[in-house]
PDB file of C-alpha atoms in Angstrom:
ATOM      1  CA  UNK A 562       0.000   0.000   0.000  1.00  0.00           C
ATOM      2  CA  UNK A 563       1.135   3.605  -1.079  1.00  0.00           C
ATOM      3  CA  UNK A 564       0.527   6.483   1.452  1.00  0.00           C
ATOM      4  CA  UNK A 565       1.994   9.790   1.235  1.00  0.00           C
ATOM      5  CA  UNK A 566       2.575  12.550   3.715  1.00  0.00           C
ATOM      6  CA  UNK A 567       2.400  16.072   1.732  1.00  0.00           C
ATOM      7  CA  UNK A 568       4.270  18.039   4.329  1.00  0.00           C
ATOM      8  CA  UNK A 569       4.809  22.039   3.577  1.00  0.00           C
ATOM      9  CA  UNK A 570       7.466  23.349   4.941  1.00  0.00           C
ATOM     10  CA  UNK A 571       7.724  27.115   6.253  1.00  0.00           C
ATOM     11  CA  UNK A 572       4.933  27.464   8.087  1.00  0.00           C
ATOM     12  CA  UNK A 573       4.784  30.973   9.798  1.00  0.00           C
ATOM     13  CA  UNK A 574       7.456  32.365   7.314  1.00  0.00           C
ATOM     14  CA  UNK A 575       5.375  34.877   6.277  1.00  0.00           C
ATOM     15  CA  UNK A 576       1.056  36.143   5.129  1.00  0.00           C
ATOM     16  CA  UNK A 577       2.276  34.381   1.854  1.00  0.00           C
ATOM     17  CA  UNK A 578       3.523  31.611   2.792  1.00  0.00           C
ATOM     18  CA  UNK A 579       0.715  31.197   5.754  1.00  0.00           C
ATOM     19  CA  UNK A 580      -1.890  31.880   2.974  1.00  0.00           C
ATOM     20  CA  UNK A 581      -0.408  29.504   0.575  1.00  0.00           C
ATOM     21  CA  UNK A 582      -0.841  26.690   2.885  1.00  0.00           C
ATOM     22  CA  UNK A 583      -3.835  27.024   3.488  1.00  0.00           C
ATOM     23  CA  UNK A 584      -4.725  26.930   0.279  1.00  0.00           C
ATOM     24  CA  UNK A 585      -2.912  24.330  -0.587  1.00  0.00           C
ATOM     25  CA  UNK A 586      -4.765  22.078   2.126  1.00  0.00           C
ATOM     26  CA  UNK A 587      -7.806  23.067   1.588  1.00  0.00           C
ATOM     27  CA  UNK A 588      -8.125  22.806  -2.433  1.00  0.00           C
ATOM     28  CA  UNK A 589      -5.203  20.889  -3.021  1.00  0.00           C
ATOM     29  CA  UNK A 590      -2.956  17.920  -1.372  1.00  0.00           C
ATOM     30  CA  UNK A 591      -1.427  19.122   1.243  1.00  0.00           C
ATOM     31  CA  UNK A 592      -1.753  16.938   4.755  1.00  0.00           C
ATOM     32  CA  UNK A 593       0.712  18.823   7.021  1.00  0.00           C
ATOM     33  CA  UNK A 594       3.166  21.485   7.767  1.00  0.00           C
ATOM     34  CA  UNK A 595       5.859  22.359   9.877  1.00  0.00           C
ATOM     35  CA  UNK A 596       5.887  26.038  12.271  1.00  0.00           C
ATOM     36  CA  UNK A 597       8.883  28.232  12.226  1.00  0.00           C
ATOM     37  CA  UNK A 598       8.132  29.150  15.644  1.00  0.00           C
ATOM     38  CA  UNK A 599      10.713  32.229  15.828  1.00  0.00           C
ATOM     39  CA  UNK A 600       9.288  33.619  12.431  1.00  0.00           C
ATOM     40  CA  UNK A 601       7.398  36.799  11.675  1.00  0.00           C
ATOM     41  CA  UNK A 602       4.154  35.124  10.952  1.00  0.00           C
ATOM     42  CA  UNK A 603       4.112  32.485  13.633  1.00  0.00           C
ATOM     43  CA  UNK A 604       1.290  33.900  15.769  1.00  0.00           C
ATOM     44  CA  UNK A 605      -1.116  34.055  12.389  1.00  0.00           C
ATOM     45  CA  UNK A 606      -0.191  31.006  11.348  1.00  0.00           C
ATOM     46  CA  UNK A 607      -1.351  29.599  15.180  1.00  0.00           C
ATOM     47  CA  UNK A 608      -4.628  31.158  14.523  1.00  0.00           C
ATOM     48  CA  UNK A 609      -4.595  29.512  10.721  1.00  0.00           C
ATOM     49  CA  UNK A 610      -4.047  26.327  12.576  1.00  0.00           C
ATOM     50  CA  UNK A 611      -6.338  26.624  14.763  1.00  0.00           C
ATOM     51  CA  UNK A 612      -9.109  27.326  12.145  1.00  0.00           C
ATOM     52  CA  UNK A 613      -7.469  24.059  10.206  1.00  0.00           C
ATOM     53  CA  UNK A 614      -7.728  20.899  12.339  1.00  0.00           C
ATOM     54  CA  UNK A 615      -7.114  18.597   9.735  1.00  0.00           C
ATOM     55  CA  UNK A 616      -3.960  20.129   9.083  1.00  0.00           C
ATOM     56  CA  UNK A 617      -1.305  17.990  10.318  1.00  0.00           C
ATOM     57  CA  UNK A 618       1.190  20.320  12.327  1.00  0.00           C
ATOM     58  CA  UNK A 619       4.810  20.097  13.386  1.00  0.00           C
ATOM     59  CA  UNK A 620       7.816  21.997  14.697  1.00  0.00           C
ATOM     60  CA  UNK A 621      10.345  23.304  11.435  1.00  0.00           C
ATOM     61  CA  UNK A 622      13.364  23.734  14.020  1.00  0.00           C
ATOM     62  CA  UNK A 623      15.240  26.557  12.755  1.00  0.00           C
ATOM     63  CA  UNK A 624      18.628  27.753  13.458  1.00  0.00           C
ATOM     64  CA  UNK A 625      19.522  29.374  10.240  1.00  0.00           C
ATOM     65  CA  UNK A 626      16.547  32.594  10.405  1.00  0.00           C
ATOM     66  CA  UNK A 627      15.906  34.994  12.557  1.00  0.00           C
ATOM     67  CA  UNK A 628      17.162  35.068  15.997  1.00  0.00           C
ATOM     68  CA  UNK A 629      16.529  32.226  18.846  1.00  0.00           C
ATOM     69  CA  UNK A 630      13.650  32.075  21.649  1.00  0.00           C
ATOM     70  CA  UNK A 631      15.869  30.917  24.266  1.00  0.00           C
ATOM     71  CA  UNK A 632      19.007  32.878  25.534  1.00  0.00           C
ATOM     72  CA  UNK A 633      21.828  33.685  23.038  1.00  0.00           C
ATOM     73  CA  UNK A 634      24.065  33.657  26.078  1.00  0.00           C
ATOM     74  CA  UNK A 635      22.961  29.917  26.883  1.00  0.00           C
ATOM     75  CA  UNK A 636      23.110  28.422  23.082  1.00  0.00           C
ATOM     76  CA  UNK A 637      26.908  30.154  21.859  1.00  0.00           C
ATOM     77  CA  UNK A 638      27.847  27.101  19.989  1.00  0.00           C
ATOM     78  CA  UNK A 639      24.401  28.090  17.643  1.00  0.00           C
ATOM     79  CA  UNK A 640      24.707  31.854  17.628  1.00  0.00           C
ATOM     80  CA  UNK A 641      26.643  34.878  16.007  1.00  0.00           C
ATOM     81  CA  UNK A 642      28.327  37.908  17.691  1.00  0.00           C
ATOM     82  CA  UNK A 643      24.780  39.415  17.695  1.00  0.00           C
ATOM     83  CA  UNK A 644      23.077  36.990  19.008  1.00  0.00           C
ATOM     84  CA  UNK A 645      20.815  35.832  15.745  1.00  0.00           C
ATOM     85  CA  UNK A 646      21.369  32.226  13.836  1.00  0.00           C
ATOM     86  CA  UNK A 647      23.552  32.126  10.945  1.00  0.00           C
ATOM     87  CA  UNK A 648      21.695  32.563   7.458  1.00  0.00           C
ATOM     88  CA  UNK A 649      23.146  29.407   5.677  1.00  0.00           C
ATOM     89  CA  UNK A 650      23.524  25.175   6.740  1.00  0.00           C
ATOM     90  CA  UNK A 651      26.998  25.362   5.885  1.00  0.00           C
ATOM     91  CA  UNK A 652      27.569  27.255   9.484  1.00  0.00           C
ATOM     92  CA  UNK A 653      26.712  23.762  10.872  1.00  0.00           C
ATOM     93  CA  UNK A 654      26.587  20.423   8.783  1.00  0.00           C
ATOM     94  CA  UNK A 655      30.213  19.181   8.708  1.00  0.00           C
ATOM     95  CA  UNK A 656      31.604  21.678  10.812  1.00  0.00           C
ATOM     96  CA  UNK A 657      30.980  20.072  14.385  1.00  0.00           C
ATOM     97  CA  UNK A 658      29.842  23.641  15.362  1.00  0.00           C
ATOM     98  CA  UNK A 659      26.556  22.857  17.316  1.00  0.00           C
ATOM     99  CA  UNK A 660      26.684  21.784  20.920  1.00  0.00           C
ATOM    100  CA  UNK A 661      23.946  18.944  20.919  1.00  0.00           C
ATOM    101  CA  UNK A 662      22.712  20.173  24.468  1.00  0.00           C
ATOM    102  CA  UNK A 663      22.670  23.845  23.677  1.00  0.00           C
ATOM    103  CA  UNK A 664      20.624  22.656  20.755  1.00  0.00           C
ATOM    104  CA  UNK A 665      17.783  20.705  22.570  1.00  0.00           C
ATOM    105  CA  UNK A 666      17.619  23.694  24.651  1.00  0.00           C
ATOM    106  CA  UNK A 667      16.623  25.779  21.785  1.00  0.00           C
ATOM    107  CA  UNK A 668      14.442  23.355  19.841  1.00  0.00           C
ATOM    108  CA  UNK A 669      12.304  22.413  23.419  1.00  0.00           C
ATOM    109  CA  UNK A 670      11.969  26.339  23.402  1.00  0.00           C
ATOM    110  CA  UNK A 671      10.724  26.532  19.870  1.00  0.00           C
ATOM    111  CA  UNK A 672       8.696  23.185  20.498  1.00  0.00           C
ATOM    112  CA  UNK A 673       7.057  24.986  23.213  1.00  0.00           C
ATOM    113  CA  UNK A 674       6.220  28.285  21.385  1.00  0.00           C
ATOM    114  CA  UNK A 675       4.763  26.044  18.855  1.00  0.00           C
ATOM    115  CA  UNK A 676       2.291  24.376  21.097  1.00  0.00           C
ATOM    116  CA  UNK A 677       1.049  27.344  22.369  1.00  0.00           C
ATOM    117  CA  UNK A 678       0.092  28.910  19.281  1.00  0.00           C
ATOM    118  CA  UNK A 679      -1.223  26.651  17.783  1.00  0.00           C
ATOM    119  CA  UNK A 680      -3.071  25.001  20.867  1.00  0.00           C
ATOM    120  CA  UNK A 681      -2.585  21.449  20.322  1.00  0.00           C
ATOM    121  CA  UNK A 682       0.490  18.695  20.755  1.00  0.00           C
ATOM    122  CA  UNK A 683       2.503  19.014  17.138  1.00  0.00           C
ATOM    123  CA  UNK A 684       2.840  15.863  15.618  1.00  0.00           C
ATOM    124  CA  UNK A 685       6.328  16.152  14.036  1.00  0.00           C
ATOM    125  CA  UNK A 686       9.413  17.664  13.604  1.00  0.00           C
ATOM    126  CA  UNK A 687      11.940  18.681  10.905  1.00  0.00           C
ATOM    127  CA  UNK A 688      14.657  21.195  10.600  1.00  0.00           C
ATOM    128  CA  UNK A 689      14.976  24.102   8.213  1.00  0.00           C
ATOM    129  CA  UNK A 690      17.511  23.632   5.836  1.00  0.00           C
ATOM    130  CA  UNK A 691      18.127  19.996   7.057  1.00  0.00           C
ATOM    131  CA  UNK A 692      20.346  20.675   9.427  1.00  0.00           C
ATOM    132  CA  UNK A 693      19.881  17.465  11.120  1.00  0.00           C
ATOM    133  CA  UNK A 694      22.318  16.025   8.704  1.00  0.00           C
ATOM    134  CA  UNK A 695      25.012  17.400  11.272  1.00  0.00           C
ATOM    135  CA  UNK A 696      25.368  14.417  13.897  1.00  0.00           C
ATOM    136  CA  UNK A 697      24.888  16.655  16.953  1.00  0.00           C
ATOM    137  CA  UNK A 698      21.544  18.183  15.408  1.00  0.00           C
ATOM    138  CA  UNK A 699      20.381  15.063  14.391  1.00  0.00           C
ATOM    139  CA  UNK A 700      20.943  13.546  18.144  1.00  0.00           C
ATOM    140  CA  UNK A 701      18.911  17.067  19.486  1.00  0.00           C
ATOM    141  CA  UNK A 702      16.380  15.872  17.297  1.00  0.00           C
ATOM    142  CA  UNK A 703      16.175  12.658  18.549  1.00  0.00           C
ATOM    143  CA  UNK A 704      16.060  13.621  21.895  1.00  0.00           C
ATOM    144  CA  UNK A 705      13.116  16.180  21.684  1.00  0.00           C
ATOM    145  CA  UNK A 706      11.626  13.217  19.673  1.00  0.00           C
ATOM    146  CA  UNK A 707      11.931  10.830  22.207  1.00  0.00           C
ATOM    147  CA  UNK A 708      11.123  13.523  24.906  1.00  0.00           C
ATOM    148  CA  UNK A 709       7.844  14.484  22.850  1.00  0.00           C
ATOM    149  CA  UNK A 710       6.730  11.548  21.479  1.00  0.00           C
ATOM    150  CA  UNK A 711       7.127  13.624  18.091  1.00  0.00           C
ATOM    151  CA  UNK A 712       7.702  11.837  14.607  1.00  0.00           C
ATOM    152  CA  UNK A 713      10.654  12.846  13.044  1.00  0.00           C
ATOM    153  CA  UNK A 714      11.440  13.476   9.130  1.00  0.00           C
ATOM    154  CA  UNK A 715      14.311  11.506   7.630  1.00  0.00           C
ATOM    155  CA  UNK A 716      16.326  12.410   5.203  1.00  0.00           C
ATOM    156  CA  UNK A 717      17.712   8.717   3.868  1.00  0.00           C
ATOM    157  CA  UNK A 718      17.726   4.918   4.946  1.00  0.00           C
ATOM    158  CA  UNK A 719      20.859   5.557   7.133  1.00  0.00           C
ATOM    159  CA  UNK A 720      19.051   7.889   8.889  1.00  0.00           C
ATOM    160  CA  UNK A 721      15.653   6.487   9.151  1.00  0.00           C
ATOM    161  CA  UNK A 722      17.167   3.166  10.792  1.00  0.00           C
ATOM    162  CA  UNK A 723      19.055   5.237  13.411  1.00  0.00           C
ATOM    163  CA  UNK A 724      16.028   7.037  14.951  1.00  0.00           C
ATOM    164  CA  UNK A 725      13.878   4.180  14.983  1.00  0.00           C
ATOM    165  CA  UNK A 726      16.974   2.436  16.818  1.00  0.00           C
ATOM    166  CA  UNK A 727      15.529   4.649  19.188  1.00  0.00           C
ATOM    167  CA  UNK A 728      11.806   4.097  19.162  1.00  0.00           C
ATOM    168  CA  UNK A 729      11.155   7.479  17.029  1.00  0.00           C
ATOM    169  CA  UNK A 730       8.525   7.251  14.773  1.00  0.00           C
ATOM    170  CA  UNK A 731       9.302   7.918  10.921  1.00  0.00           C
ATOM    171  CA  UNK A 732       8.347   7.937   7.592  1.00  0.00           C
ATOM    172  CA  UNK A 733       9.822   5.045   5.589  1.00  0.00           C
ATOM    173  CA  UNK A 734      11.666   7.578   3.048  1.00  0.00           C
ATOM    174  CA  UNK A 735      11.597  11.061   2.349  1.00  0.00           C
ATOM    175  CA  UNK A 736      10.900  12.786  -1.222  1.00  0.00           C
ATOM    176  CA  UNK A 737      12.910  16.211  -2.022  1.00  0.00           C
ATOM    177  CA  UNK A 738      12.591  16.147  -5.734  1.00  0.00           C
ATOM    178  CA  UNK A 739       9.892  18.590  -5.880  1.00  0.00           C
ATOM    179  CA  UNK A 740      11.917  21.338  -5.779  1.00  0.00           C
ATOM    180  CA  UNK A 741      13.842  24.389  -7.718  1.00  0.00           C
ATOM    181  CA  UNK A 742      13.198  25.803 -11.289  1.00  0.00           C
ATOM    182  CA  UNK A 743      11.946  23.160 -14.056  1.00  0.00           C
ATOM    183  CA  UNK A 744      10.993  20.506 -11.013  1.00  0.00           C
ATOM    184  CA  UNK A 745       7.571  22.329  -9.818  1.00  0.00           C
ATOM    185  CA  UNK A 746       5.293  22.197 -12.570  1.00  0.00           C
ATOM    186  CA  UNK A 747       2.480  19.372 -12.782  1.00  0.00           C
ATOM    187  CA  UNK A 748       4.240  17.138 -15.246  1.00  0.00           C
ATOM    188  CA  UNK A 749       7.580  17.025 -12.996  1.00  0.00           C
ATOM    189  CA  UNK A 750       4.969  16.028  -9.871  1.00  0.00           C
ATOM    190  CA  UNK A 751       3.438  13.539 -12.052  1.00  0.00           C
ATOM    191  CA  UNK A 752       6.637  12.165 -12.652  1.00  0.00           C
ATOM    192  CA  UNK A 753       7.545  12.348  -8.935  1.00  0.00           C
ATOM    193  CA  UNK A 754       4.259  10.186  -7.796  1.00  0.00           C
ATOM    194  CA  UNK A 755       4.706   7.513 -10.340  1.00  0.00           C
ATOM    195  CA  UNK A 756       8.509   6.528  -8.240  1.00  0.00           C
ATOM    196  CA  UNK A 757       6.345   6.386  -5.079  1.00  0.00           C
ATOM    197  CA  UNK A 758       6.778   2.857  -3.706  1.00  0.00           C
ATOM    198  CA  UNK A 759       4.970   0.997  -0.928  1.00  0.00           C
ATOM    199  CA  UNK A 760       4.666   2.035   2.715  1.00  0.00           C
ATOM    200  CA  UNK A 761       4.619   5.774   3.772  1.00  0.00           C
ATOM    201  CA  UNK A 762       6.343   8.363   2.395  1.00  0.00           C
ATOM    202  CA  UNK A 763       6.973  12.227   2.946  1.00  0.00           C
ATOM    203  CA  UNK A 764       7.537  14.638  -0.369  1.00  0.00           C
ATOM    204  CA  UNK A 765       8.672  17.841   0.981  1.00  0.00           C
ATOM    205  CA  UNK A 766       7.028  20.957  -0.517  1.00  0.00           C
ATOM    206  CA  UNK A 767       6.960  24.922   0.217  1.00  0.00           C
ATOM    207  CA  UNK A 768       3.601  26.557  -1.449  1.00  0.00           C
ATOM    208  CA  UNK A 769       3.520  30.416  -1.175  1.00  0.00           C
ATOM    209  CA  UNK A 770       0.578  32.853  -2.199  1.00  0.00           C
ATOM    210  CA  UNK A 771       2.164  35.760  -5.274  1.00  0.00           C
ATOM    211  CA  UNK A 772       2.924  39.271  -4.039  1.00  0.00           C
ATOM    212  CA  UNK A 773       4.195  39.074  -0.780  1.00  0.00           C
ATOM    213  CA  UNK A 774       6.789  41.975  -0.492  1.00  0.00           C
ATOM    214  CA  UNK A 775       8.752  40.638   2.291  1.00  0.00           C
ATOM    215  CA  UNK A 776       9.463  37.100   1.277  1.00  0.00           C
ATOM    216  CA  UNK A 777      10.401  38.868  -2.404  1.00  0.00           C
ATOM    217  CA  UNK A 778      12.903  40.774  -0.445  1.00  0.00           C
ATOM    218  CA  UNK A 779      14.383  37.782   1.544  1.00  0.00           C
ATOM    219  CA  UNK A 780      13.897  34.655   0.277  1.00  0.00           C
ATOM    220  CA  UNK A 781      15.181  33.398  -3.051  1.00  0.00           C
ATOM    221  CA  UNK A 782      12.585  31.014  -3.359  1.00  0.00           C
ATOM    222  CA  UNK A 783      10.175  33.533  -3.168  1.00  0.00           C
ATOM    223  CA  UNK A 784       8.982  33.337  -6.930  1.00  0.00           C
ATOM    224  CA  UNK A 785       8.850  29.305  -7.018  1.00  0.00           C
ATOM    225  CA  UNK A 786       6.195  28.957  -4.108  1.00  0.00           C
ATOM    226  CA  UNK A 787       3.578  30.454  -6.514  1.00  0.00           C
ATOM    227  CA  UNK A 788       4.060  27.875  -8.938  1.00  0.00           C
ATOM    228  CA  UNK A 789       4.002  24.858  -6.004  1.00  0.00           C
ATOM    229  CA  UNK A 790       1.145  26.250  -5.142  1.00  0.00           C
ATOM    230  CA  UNK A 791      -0.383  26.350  -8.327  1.00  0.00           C
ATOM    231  CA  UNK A 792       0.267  22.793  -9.142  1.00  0.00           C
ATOM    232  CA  UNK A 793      -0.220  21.590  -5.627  1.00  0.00           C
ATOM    233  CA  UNK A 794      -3.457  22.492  -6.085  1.00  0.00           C
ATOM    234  CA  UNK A 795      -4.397  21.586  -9.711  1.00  0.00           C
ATOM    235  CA  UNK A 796      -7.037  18.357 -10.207  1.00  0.00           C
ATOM    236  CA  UNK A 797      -4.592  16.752 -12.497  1.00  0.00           C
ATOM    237  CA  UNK A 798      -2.230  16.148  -9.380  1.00  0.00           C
ATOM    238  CA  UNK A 799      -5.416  14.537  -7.697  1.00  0.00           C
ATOM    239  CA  UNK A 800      -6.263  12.404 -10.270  1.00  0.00           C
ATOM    240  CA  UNK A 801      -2.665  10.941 -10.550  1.00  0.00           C
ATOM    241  CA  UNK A 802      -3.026  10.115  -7.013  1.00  0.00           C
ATOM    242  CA  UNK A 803      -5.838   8.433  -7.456  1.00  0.00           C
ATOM    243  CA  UNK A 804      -4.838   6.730 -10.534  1.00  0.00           C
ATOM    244  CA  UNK A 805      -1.210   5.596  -9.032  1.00  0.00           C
ATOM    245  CA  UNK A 806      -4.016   4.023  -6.077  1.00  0.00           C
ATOM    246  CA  UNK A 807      -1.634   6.484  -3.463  1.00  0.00           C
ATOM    247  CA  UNK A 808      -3.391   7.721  -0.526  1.00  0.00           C
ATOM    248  CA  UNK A 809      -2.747  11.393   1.564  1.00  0.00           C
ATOM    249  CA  UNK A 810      -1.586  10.508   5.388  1.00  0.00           C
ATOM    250  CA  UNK A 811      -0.430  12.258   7.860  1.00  0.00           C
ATOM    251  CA  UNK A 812       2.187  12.325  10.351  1.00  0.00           C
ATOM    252  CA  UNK A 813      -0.529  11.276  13.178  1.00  0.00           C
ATOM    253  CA  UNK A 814      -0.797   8.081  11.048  1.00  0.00           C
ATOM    254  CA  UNK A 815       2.257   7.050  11.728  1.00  0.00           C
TER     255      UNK A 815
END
């Protein structure tokens, strides 16, 4: 049996992006999303959850935007000078930067912030710009997993088999293809759904609503989520589903 976790990523980012999820659950495919908890739209995109409780929601753990919820002088290992994360995943994966503990402190703060807005236990968690490819990150993870009861987002077999070495609950493989120019259209998804195999699996996606200012002036993804969201919610990407007999899950079905 094929099930598939449509899991968009970003949540909170900004109106657009909050806005383009919810459109893209409610006329399109979409079964979940992950909260940027320290992000300019997180409060609205509580109150968008709130209205939304089919929406499947998680925790995107973030330290590569904005600036932390917990103490910059507790988390150093994570921080600049100023005190805010560092903008790219370079600053962490394969540079043995992160402190695993400082880490966990930081994503149970986040974790937190998430459950309140959105007034429920999330169901999952990821990282933005899969930084839990870096060991230490990837053992934070687990721990706020296993502290949680939280599913967890894997980003290969290696992976997968490690945190369910530890009782976490995952997806059986993880999807990243829909992504970047000439990959978002409906044909590419198409393509995408027809490699789906059997058991559960989680393609990543990141829908956006057109003319939102600030994501124009800080993302460089900014133009793409439009067109995910576009074909995210187009009937032809429904009726491959149903033709390819997948089904929609959700984290919670884990």
């Amino acid at each position: 049996m094929k099930r598939l976790i449509v899991n968009a990523d970003d949540l909170g980012r900004s109106a657009g992006v909050n806005e383009g999820i919810a459109r893209a659950h409610r006329e399109g495919i979409v079964t979940s999303a992950t909260l940027m908890a320290n992000a300019p739209g997180g409060a609205a995109a509580g109150t968008l959850a709130r209205a939304l409780p089919r929406l499947d929601v998680g925790v995107h753990l973030v330290l590569t935007f904005g600036r932390p919820l917990s103490d910059p002088a507790r988390i150093r290992s994570l921080v600049e000078r100023d005190g805010s994360f560092p903008k790219a995943p370079e600053a962490f994966v394969g540079t043995a930067r992160a402190d695993a503990g400082e880490a966990l402190l930081e994503y149970r703060a986040q974790y937190g912030r998430a459950r309140e807005l959105i007034g429920r236990e999330p169901t999952h968690l990821d990282t933005h710009h899969w930084v839990h490819d870096e060991p230490a990150l990837e053992d934070a993870v687990a721990r706020l997993a296993e502290e949680t009861g939280a599913a967890v987002r894997i980003h290969g077999d290696a992976q997968r088999d490690r945190l369910r070495s530890r009782g976490i609950r995952t997806p059986d493989r993880f999807v990243r293809a829909f992504q970047h120019e000439g990959h978002v259209d409906v044909r590419s998804l198409t393509r995408v759904l027809a490699g789906i195999d059997d058991g559960v699996s989680e393609l990543m996606c990141h829908p956006g609503e057109s003319g939102d200012a600030d994501l124009l002036a800080t993302s460089a993804y900014a133009a793409l989520r439009p067109v995910e969201l576009a074909t995210l919610t187009d009937p032809a990407v429904r009726r491959a589903l149903d033709r390819l007999e997948i089904g929609l899950a959700t984290f919670a079905d884990l």
